[in-house]
CSV table of C-alpha atoms in Angstrom, one decimal:
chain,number,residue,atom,x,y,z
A,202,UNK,CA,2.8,-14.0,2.9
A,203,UNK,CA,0.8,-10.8,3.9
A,204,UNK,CA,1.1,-7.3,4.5
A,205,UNK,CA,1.9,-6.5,8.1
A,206,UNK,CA,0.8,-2.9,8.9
A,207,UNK,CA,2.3,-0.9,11.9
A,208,UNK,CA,0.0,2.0,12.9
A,209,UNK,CA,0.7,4.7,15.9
A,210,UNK,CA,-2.6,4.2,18.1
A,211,UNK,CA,-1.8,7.9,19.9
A,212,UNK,CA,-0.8,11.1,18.6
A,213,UNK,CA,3.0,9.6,17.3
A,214,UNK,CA,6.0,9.7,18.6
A,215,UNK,CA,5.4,6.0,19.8
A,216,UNK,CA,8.3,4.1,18.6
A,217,UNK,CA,7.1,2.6,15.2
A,218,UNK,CA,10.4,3.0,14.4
A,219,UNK,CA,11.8,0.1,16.7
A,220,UNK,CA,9.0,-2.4,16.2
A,221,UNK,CA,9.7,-1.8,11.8
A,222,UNK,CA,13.2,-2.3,13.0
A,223,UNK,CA,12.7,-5.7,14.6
A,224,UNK,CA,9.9,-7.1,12.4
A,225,UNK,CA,12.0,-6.1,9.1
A,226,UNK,CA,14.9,-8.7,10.5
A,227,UNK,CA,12.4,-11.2,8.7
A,228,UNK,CA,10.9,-8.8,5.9
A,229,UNK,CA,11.5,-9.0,2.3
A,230,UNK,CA,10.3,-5.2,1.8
A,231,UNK,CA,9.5,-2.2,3.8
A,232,UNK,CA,7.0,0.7,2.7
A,233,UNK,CA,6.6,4.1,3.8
A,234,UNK,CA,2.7,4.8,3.0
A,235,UNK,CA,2.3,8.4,4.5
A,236,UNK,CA,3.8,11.9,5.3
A,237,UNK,CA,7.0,13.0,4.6
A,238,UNK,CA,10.1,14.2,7.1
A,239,UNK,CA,8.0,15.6,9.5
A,240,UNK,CA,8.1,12.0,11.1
A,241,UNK,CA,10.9,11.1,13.3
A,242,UNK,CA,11.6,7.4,13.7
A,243,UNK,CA,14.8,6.3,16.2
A,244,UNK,CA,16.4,2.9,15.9
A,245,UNK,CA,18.9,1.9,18.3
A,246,UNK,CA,21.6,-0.5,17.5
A,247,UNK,CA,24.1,-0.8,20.6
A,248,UNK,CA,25.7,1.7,20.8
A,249,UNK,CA,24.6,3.6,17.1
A,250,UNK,CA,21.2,5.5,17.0
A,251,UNK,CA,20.0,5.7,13.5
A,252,UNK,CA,17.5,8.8,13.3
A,253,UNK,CA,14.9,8.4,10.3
A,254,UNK,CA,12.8,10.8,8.6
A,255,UNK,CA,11.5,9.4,5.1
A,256,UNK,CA,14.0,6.5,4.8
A,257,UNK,CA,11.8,3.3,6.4
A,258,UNK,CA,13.8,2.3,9.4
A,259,UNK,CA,14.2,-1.4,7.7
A,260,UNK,CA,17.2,0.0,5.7
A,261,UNK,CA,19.2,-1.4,8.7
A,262,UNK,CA,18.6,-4.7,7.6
A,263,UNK,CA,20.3,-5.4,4.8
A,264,UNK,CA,18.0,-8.1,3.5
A,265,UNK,CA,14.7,-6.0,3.3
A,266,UNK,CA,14.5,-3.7,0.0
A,267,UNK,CA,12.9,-0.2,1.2
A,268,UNK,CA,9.8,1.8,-0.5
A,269,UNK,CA,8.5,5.2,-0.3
A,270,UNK,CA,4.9,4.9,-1.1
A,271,UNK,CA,2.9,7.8,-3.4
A,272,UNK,CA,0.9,8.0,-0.3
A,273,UNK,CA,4.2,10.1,1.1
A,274,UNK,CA,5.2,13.8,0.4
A,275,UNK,CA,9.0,13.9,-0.5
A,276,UNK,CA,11.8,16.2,0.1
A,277,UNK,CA,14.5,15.7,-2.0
A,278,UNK,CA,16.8,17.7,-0.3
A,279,UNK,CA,16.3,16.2,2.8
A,280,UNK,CA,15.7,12.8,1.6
A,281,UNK,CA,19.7,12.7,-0.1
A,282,UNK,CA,20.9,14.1,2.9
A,283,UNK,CA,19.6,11.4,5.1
A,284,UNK,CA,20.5,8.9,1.9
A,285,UNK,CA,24.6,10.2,2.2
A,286,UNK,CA,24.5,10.2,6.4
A,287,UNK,CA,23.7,6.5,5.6
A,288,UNK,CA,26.0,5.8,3.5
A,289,UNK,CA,29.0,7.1,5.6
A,290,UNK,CA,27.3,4.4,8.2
A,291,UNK,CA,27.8,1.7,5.8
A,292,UNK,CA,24.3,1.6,4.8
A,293,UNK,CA,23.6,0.1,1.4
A,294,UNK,CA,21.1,2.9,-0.3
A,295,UNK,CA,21.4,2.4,-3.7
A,296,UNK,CA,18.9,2.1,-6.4
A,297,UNK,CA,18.2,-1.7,-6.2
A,298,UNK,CA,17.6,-1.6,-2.1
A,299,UNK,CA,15.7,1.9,-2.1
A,300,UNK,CA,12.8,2.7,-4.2
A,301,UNK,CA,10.2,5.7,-4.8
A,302,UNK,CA,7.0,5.9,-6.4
A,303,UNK,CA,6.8,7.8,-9.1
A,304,UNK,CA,3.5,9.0,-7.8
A,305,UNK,CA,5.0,10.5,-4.6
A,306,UNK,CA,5.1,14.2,-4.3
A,307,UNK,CA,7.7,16.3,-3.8
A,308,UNK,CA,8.0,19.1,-1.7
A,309,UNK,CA,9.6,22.7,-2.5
A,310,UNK,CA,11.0,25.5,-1.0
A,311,UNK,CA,7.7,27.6,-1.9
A,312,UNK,CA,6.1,24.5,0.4
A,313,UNK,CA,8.2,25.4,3.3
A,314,UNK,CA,7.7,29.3,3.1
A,315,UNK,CA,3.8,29.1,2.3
A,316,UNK,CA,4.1,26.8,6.1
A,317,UNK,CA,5.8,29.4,7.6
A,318,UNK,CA,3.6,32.3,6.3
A,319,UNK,CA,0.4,30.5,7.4
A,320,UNK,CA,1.8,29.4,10.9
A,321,UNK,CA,3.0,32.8,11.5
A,322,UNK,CA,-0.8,34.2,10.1
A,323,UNK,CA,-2.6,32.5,13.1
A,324,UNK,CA,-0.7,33.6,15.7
A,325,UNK,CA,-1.9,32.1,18.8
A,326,UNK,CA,-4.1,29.7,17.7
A,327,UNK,CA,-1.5,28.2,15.1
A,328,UNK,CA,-1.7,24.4,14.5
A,329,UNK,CA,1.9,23.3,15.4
A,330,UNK,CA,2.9,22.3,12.2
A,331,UNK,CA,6.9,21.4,12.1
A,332,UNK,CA,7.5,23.6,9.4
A,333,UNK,CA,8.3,21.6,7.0
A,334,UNK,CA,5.8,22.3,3.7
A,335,UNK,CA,4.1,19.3,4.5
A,336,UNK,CA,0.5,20.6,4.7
A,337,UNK,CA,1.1,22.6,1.7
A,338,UNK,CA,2.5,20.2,-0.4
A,339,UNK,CA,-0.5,17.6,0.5
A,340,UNK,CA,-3.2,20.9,-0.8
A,341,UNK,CA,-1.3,20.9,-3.9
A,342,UNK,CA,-2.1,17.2,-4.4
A,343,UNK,CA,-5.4,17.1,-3.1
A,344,UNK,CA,-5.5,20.5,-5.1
A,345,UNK,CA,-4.2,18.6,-8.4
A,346,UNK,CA,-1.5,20.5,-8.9
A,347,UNK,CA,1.3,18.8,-7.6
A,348,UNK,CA,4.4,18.0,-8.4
A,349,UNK,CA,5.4,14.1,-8.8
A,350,UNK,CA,8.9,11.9,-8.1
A,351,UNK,CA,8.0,10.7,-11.5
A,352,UNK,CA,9.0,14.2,-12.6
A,353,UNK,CA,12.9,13.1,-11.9
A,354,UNK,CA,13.4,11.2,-15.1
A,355,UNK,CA,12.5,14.1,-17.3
A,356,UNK,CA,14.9,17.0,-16.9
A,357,UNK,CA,12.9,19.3,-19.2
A,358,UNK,CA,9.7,18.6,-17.9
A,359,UNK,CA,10.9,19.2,-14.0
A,360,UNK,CA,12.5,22.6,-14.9
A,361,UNK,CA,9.4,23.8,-16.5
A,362,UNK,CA,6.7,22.2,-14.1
A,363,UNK,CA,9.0,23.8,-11.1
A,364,UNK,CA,8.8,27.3,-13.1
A,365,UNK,CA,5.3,27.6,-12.8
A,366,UNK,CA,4.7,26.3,-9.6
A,367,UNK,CA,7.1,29.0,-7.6
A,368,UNK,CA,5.5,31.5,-10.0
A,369,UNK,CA,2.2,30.6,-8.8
A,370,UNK,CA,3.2,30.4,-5.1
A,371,UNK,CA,5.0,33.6,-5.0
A,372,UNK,CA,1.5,35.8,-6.1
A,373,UNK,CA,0.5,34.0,-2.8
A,374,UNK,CA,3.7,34.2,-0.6
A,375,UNK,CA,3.6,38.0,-2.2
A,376,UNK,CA,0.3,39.1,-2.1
A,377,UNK,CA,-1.5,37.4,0.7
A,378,UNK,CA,1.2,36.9,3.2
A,379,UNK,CA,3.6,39.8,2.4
A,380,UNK,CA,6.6,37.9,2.3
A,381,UNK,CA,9.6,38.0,-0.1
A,382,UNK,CA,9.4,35.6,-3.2
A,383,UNK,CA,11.7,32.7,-4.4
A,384,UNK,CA,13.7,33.0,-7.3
A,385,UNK,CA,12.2,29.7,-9.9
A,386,UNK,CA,15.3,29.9,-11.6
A,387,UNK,CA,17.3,28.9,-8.9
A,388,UNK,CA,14.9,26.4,-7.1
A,389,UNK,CA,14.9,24.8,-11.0
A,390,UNK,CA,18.4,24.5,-11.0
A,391,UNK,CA,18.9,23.3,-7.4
A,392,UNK,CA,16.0,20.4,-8.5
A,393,UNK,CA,17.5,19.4,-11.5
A,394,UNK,CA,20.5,18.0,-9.3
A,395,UNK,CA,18.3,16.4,-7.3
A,396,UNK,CA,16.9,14.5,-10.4
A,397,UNK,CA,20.0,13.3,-11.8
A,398,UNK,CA,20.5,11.4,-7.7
A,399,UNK,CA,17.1,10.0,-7.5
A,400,UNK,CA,16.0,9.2,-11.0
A,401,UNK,CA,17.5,6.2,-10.6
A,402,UNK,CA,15.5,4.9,-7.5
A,403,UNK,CA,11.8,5.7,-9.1
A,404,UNK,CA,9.9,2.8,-9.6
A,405,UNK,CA,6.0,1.8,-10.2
A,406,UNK,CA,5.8,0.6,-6.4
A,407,UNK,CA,2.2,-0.3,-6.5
A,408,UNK,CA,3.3,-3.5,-9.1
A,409,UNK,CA,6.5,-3.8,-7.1
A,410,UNK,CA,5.0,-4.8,-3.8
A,411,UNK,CA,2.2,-7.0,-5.7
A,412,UNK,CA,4.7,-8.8,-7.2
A,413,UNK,CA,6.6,-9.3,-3.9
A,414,UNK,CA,3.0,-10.2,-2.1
A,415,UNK,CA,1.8,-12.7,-4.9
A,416,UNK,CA,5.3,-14.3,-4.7
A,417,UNK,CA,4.8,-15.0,-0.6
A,418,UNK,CA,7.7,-12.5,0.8
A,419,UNK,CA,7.0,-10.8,3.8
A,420,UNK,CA,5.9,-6.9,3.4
A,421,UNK,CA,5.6,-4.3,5.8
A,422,UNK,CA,3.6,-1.2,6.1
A,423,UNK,CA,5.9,1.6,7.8
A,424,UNK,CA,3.5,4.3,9.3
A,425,UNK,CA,4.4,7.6,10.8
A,426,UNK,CA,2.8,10.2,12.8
A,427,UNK,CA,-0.2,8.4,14.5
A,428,UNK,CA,-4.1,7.4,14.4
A,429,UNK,CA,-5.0,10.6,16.6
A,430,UNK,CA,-3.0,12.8,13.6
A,431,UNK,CA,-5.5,11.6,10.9
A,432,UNK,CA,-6.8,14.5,9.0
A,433,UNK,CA,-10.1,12.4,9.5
A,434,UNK,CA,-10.2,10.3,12.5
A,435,UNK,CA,-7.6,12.7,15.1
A,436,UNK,CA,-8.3,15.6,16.7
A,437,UNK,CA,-9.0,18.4,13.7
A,438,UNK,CA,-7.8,20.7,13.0
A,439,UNK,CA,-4.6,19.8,15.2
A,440,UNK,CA,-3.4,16.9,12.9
A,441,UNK,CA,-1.4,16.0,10.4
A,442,UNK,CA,-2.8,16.7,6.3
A,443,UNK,CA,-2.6,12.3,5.5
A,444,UNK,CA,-4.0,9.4,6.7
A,445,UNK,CA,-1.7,7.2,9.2
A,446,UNK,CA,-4.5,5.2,9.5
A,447,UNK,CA,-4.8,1.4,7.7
A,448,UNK,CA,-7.2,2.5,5.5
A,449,UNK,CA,-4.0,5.3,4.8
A,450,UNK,CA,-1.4,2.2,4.3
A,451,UNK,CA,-3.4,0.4,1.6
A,452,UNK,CA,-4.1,3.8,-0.9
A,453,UNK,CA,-0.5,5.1,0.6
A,454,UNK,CA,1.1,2.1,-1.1
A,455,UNK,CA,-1.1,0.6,-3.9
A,456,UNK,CA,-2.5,-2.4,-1.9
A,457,UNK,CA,-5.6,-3.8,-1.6
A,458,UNK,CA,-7.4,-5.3,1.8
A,459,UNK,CA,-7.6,-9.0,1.3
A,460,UNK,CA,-3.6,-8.4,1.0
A,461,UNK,CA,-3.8,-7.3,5.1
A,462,UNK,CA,-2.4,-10.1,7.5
A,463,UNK,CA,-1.8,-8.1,10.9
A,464,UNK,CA,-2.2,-4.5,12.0
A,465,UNK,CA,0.0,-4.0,15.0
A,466,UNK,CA,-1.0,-0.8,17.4
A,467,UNK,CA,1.9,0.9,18.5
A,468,UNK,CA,1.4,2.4,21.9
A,469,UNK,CA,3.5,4.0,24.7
A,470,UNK,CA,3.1,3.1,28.3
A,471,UNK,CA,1.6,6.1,28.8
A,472,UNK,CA,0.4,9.3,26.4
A,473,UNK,CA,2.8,12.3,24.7
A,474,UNK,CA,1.6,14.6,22.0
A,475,UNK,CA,3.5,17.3,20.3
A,476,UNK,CA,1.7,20.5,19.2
A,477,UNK,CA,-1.5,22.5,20.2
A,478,UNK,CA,-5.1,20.7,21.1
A,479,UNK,CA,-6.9,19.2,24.0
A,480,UNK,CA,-5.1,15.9,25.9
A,481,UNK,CA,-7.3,15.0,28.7
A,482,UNK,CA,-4.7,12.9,30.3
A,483,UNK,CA,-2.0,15.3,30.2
A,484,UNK,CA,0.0,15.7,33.5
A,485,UNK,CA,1.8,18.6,34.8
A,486,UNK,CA,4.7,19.6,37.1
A,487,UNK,CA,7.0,17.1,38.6
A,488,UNK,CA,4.7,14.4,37.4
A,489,UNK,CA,5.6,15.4,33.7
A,490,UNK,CA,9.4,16.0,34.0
A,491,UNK,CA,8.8,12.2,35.4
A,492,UNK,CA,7.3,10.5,32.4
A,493,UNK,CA,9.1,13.2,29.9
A,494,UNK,CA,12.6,13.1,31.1
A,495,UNK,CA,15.2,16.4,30.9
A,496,UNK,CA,16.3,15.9,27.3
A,497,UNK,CA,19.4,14.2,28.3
A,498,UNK,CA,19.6,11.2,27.2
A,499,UNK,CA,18.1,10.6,23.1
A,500,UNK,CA,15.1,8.4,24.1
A,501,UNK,CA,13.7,11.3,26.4
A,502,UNK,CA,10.0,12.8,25.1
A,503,UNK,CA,11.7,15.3,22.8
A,504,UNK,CA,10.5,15.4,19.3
A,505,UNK,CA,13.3,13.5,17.0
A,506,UNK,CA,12.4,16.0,13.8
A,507,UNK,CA,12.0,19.4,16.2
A,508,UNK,CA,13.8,18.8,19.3
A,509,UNK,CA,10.4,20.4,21.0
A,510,UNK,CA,9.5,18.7,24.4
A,511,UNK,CA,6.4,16.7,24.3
A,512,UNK,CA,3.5,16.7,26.1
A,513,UNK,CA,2.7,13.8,28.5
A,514,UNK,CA,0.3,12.3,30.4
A,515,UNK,CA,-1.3,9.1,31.3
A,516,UNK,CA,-2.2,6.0,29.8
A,517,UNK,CA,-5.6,6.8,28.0
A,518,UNK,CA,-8.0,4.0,27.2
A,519,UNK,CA,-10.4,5.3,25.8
A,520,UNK,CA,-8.1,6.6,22.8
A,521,UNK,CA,-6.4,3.1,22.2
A,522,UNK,CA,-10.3,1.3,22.1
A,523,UNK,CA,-11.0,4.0,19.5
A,524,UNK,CA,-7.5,3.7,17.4
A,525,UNK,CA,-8.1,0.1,17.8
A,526,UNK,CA,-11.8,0.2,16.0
A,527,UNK,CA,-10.5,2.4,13.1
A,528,UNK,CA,-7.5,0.7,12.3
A,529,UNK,CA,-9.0,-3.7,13.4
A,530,UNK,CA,-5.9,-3.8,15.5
A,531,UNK,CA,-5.1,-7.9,15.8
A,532,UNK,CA,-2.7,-7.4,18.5
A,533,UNK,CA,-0.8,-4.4,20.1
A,534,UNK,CA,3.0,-3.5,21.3
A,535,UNK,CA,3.6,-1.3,24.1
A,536,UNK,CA,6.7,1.3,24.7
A,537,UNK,CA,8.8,2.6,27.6
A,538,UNK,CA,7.0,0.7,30.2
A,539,UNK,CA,10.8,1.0,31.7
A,540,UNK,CA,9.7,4.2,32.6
A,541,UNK,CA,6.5,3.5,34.6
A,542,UNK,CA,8.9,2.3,37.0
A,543,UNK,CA,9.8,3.0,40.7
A,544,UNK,CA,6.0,4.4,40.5
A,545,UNK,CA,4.0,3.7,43.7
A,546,UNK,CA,0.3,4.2,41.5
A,547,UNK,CA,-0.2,4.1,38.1
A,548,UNK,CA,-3.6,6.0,37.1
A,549,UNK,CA,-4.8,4.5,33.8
A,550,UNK,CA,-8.0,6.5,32.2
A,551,UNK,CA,-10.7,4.2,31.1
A,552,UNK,CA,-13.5,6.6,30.6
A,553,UNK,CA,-14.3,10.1,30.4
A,554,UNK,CA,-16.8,12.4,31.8
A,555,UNK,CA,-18.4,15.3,29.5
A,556,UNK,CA,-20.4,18.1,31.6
A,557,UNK,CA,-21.0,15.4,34.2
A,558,UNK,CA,-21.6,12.1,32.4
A,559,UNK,CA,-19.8,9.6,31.4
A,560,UNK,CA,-18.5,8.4,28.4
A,561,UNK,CA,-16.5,5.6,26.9
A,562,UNK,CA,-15.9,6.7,23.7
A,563,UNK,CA,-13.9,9.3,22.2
A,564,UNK,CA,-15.8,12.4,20.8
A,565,UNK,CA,-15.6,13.4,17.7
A,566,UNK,CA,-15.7,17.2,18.7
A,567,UNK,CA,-12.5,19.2,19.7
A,568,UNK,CA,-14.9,21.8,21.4
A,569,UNK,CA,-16.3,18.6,23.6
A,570,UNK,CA,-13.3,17.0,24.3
A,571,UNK,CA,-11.4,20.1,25.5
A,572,UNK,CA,-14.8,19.8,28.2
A,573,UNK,CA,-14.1,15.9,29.3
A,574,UNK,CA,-12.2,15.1,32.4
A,575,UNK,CA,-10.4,11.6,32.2
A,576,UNK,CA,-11.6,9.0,34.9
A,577,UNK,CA,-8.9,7.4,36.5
A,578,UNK,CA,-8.0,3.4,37.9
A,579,UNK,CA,-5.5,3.7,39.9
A,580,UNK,CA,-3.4,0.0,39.2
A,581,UNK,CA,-0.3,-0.8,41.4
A,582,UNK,CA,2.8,0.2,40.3
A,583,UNK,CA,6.5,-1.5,40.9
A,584,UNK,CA,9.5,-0.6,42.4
A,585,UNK,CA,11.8,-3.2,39.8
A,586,UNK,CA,13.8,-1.9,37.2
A,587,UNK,CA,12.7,-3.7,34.1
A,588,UNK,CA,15.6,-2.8,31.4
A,589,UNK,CA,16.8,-6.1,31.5
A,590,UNK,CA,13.6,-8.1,31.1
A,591,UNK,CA,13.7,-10.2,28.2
A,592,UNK,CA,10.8,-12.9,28.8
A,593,UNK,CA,7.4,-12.3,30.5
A,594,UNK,CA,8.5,-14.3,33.5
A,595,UNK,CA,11.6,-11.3,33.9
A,596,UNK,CA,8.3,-8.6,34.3
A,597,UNK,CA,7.4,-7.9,37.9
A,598,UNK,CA,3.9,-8.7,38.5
A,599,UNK,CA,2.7,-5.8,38.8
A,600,UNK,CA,4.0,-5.0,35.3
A,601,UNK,CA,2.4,-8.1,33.9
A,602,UNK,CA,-1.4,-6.9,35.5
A,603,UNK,CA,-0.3,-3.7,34.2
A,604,UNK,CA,-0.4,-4.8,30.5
A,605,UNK,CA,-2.9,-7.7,31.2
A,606,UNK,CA,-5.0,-4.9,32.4
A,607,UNK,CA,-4.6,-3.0,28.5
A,608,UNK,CA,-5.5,-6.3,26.7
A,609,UNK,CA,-8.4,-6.9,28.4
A,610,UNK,CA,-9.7,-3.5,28.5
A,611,UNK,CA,-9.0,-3.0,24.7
A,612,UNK,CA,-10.4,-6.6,24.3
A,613,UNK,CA,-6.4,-6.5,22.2
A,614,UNK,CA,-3.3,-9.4,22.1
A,615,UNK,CA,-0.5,-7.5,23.2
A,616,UNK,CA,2.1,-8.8,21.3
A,617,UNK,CA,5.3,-7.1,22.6
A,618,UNK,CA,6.7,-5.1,25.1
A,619,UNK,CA,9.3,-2.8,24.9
A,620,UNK,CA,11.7,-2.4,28.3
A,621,UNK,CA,14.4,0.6,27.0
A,622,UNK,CA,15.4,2.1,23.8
A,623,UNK,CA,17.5,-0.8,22.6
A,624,UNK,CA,17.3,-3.5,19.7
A,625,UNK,CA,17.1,-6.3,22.3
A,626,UNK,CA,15.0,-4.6,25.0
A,627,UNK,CA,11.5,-6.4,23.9
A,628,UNK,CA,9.5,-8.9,25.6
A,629,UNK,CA,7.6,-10.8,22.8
A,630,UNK,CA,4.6,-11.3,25.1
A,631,UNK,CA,3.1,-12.7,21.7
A,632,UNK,CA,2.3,-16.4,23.4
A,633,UNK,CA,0.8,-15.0,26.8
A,634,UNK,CA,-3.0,-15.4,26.5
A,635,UNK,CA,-3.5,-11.8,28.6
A,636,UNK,CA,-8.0,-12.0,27.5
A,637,UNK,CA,-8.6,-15.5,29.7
């Protein structure tokens, strides 16, 4: 069988988490092929909500073994918390069900600070990072001087390799950025205990998943953050340090092309980013409390990682045509279209204009596209509440032009369609022929 990749087509935060969830039911292995526990991923099982941030969200399952990728920056702290929460679930976590690459970094302490220091350098026009060393632990890698999972299964090594990387990050922390230093003695030790937990989970993933793929069982690419978060393809600098990206899930993992089956777009009903940058769709007012909700209930648009509010707006087009030519989407599921309803009008952007003329594509320039102004279609909205659709003939038909309207304007199957935040609230739209 192939690799199935699952790609956010916005700026994250699109429920990845829930379509891993329900494609893993028939998945022999799950990989995480990008970032680290800056992603949030929510899986909702009646009445338990399972919150992920480097575990893949097919560790429910307990068929589907579970992979971080080298493609992925680790924290070991974090990752053995979330490891022991699971556990008190009745989560099976141990060694033979949950693998990393010995090629994924790991992220430190002196990661963290350096991501405070820098954040708190740029004041105003900081990038909106969450905090959490990512960016710095990806410049070490990039900068070759990393430190790898692989590092776990020798003791010596680690203690010595972690010595000499807080000693080289304090002259930073220290000199540059005035702050206080770490003491390498004590980051050593707290490491080493990390090693003697996760040691035993390292594995060569890259041979791992070859082996599962050359054998026919089902593997599935988990990604997090989202196309528009691409350190090439999003909206730079106001992205993330990896690629969430296809192109990201093959080197992330170890896999080559000719191994891709599908490469599902993950989209919400409408658009939320978290963070600084231009969002040409983004509403405002009672409009936004509309699509964002008040925080109360746990599917609301508040980050799962930072509890920030998101940003929202609506539905932009021309962003899903362009995720959709970077990652070859074959077909697409959509989120929360519950809450699009009650709405009278739903405007759905389908092309911009840039100082007066318009444009279908999405420009490459932040400068240029905090100058475009979104052009709106107003569709008609429905009054019907949708939770308990579970079939495409359950969808008002306003809801079904709605989508149809997406497929044909992205030229994109829309596979499935997601009506609330639990395990059984999909339409699997996967038989509609919405291009005719």
């Amino acid at each position: 069988m192939p690799l199935n990749i699952i790609i956010g087509a916005q700026w994250g935060d699109e429920g990845k988490g829930r379509f891993t969830d329900l494609l893993a039911a028939d998945t022999d292995a799950v990989g995480r092929f990008s970032g680290g526990d800056n992603a949030g991923h929510t899986v909702t099982v009646g009445e338990d909500v399972f919150k992920l941030h480097l575990i893949p969200s097919g560790i429910i399952h307990e068929k589907a073994i579970c992979i971080i990728g080298n493609g992925v920056v680790m924290n070991p702290a974090v990752f053995i918390r979330e490891m022991d929460g699971l556990i008190e679930r009745g989560i099976d976590v141990g060694p033979e069900r949950l693998k990393i690459s010995r090629a994924c970094h790991i992220i430190t302490p002196a990661h963290i600070a350096l991501d405070k220091a820098k954040e708190m350098a740029l004041g105003t026009g900081k990038i909106g990072t969450t905090l959490r060393g990512i960016g710095p632990a990806y410049m070490d890698k990039i900068g070759r001087s990393g430190l790898r999972a692989g590092l776990f299964a020798h003791p010596e090594a680690l203690t010595a390799a972690i010595h000499a990387h807080i000693e080289a990050h304090n002259n930073t922390l220290t000199k540059i950025y005035g702050a206080a230093p770490l003491d390498a003695t004590a980051v050593a030790a707290e490491y080493a205990v990390y090693a003697q937990h996760l040691a035993p989970h390292l594995a060569d993933a890259s041979v791992l998943l070859d082996d599962y793929l050359k054998a026919g069982r089902a593997v599935l690419a988990e990604g997090a953050q989202g196309t528009f978060l691409d350190i090439d393809h999003g909206t730079y600098p106001f992205v993330t340090s990896s690629s969430p990206t296809a192109g990201g899930a093959l080197t992330g993992l170890g896999i080559g092309p000719k191994m891709v089956g599908r490469v599902i777009g993950v989209c919400k009903a409408f658009t939320s980013r978290v963070g600084s940058g231009p969002f040409p769709c983004e509403a405002e007012g009672e409009t936004a409390v509309r699509l964002r909700g008040t925080g109360a209930n746990p599917w609301d648009e508040y980050g799962t990682t930072t509890g920030r509010a998101r940003r929202v707006g609506w539905l932009d087009l021309v962003m899903l045509r362009h995720a959709g030519r970077i990652n070859s989407f074959t077909d697409i599921a959509i989120t929360k279209l519950d809450i699009l309803s009650g709405l009278a009008e739903i405007p759905v952007c389908v092309a911009y204009t840039l100082d007066g003329e318009r444009i279908n594509h999405f420009p490459h320039s932040l400068e240029e596209l905090g100058r475009c102004e979104p052009v709106f279609e107003l569709l008609p909205g429905w009054q019907e509440d949708v939770t308990g659709a579970r079939t495409w003939d359950d969808l008002p038909k306003a809801a079904q032009n709605y989508i149809e309207y997406i497929a044909k304007d992205t030229q994109t199957p829309i596979s499935y369609v997601s009506v609330g935040p639990g395990r059984a609230q999909v339409v699997d739209s996967s038989a509609i022929d919405l291009l005719s």
